[in-house]
Each structure stands twice: as C-alpha cells, then as structure tokens.
Amino acid sequence: MVLHMIYVFNPFLFVLLTLPLSTIFVSVVVTKISRKFWVAPLLSVIILILMMIFVFNDSFFMWVIVNTIISLITSLISYVGFEGKNFNINK
C-alpha cells in the first residue's frame, strides 16, 4: 500500500509538501549561482504560473503567491548568509 502511494500523483501532498520544499531548495541554489536575491523568486513565479496554466486550474494561483513569498524569503536569507558582512541589497 505504501509503495502504491508513492507512484500515485496526489495533488494535495504535492502542493503542501513537495512544492514548498523544492521551492526552498531551488531558491537557495539559484541564489548561490546568480548572487542576486531577486532571480529565484522571479524564476519561481514564472514556473508556477506556467504550471497553473498548463497543469492545474485558476485555484492554484493562491499557491503561486504563497510559494513565491517562500522563495523570496528563502532567497533573502540565503543571500545574507552567502554575502555575510558584505551584505548590500543595492548591488
């Protein structure tokens, strides 16, 4: 039964668990690579809107906003962590 649940797509678990965790991971990686805190949230909102259009319906827009905010917060935290004392938001 447990193995069967792994292979069945569950949108509820995807939206509440998989999507936020992958958003956090991708935000940290993109911020580390780009060295700009705004690139990851921008990439996140573009990908999530495309998912809303092609995979989900309009009710997914709330999750687009939530995950974009998660991406922004994660990017700012990781940007400050990577920059350390040299933190300047106007770079």
mmCIF file of C-alpha atoms in Angstrom:
data_model
loop_
_atom_site.group_PDB
_atom_site.id
_atom_site.type_symbol
_atom_site.label_atom_id
_atom_site.label_comp_id
_atom_site.label_asym_id
_atom_site.label_seq_id
_atom_site.Cartn_x
_atom_site.Cartn_y
_atom_site.Cartn_z
ATOM 1 C CA MET A 1 0.000 0.000 0.000
ATOM 2 C CA VAL A 2 2.823 2.421 0.852
ATOM 3 C CA LEU A 3 4.642 1.686 -2.410
ATOM 4 C CA HIS A 4 1.410 2.226 -4.279
ATOM 5 C CA MET A 5 1.021 5.702 -2.712
ATOM 6 C CA ILE A 6 4.484 6.715 -3.903
ATOM 7 C CA TYR A 7 3.600 6.188 -7.546
ATOM 8 C CA VAL A 8 0.136 7.746 -7.479
ATOM 9 C CA PHE A 9 0.090 11.504 -8.025
ATOM 10 C CA ASN A 10 -1.537 13.192 -5.056
ATOM 11 C CA PRO A 11 -2.080 16.924 -5.730
ATOM 12 C CA PHE A 12 -2.721 17.683 -2.068
ATOM 13 C CA LEU A 13 0.671 16.317 -0.972
ATOM 14 C CA PHE A 14 2.323 17.910 -3.968
ATOM 15 C CA VAL A 15 1.047 21.395 -3.101
ATOM 16 C CA LEU A 16 1.612 21.145 0.654
ATOM 17 C CA LEU A 17 4.898 19.227 0.804
ATOM 18 C CA THR A 18 6.752 18.716 -2.446
ATOM 19 C CA LEU A 19 6.303 22.154 -3.978
ATOM 20 C CA PRO A 20 7.415 24.233 -0.937
ATOM 21 C CA LEU A 21 10.427 22.002 -0.286
ATOM 22 C CA SER A 22 11.515 22.127 -3.909
ATOM 23 C CA THR A 23 10.936 25.900 -3.941
ATOM 24 C CA ILE A 24 13.235 26.306 -0.936
ATOM 25 C CA PHE A 25 15.923 24.077 -2.459
ATOM 26 C CA VAL A 26 15.808 25.755 -5.871
ATOM 27 C CA SER A 27 15.806 29.233 -4.295
ATOM 28 C CA VAL A 28 18.975 28.509 -2.342
ATOM 29 C CA VAL A 29 20.733 27.011 -5.370
ATOM 30 C CA VAL A 30 19.705 29.789 -7.780
ATOM 31 C CA THR A 31 20.661 32.490 -5.268
ATOM 32 C CA LYS A 32 24.052 30.858 -4.759
ATOM 33 C CA ILE A 33 24.664 30.636 -8.513
ATOM 34 C CA SER A 34 23.308 34.037 -9.559
ATOM 35 C CA ARG A 35 24.440 36.020 -6.476
ATOM 36 C CA LYS A 36 21.237 38.084 -6.775
ATOM 37 C CA PHE A 37 18.305 37.618 -4.417
ATOM 38 C CA TRP A 38 15.590 38.520 -6.955
ATOM 39 C CA VAL A 39 16.381 35.893 -9.616
ATOM 40 C CA ALA A 40 14.973 32.888 -7.717
ATOM 41 C CA PRO A 41 11.566 34.460 -6.900
ATOM 42 C CA LEU A 42 11.238 35.661 -10.489
ATOM 43 C CA LEU A 43 12.054 32.208 -11.840
ATOM 44 C CA SER A 44 9.705 30.699 -9.283
ATOM 45 C CA VAL A 45 6.736 32.873 -10.226
ATOM 46 C CA ILE A 46 7.268 32.218 -13.953
ATOM 47 C CA ILE A 47 7.424 28.435 -13.493
ATOM 48 C CA LEU A 48 4.471 28.369 -11.098
ATOM 49 C CA ILE A 49 2.278 30.475 -13.386
ATOM 50 C CA LEU A 50 3.105 28.134 -16.262
ATOM 51 C CA MET A 51 2.144 25.199 -14.034
ATOM 52 C CA MET A 52 -1.104 26.966 -13.176
ATOM 53 C CA ILE A 53 -1.916 27.427 -16.846
ATOM 54 C CA PHE A 54 -0.918 24.001 -18.155
ATOM 55 C CA VAL A 55 -1.235 21.572 -15.216
ATOM 56 C CA PHE A 56 -3.606 22.990 -12.608
ATOM 57 C CA ASN A 57 -6.508 25.447 -12.704
ATOM 58 C CA ASP A 58 -7.053 29.015 -11.517
ATOM 59 C CA SER A 59 -7.441 27.989 -7.887
ATOM 60 C CA PHE A 60 -3.696 27.202 -7.916
ATOM 61 C CA PHE A 61 -2.967 30.951 -8.084
ATOM 62 C CA MET A 62 -3.105 31.177 -4.284
ATOM 63 C CA TRP A 63 -0.277 28.620 -4.125
ATOM 64 C CA VAL A 64 1.659 30.592 -6.724
ATOM 65 C CA ILE A 65 1.604 33.590 -4.385
ATOM 66 C CA VAL A 66 2.464 31.525 -1.294
ATOM 67 C CA ASN A 67 5.401 29.759 -2.951
ATOM 68 C CA THR A 68 6.693 32.994 -4.444
ATOM 69 C CA ILE A 69 6.746 34.516 -0.953
ATOM 70 C CA ILE A 70 8.534 31.400 0.336
ATOM 71 C CA SER A 71 11.049 31.786 -2.487
ATOM 72 C CA LEU A 72 11.593 35.473 -1.733
ATOM 73 C CA ILE A 73 12.150 34.870 1.986
ATOM 74 C CA THR A 74 14.464 31.925 1.316
ATOM 75 C CA SER A 75 16.427 33.915 -1.260
ATOM 76 C CA LEU A 76 16.892 36.848 1.093
ATOM 77 C CA ILE A 77 18.017 34.589 3.942
ATOM 78 C CA SER A 78 20.451 32.672 1.746
ATOM 79 C CA TYR A 79 21.709 35.894 0.117
ATOM 80 C CA VAL A 80 22.524 37.359 3.517
ATOM 81 C CA GLY A 81 24.111 34.049 4.523
ATOM 82 C CA PHE A 82 26.267 33.870 1.400
ATOM 83 C CA GLU A 83 27.297 37.524 1.483
ATOM 84 C CA GLY A 84 27.919 37.711 5.234
ATOM 85 C CA LYS A 85 29.334 41.078 6.285
ATOM 86 C CA ASN A 86 29.314 42.381 2.718
ATOM 87 C CA PHE A 87 25.509 42.431 2.565
ATOM 88 C CA ASN A 88 24.316 45.302 0.386
ATOM 89 C CA ILE A 89 20.880 44.989 -1.179
ATOM 90 C CA ASN A 90 21.726 47.643 -3.814
ATOM 91 C CA LYS A 91 24.370 45.556 -5.621
#
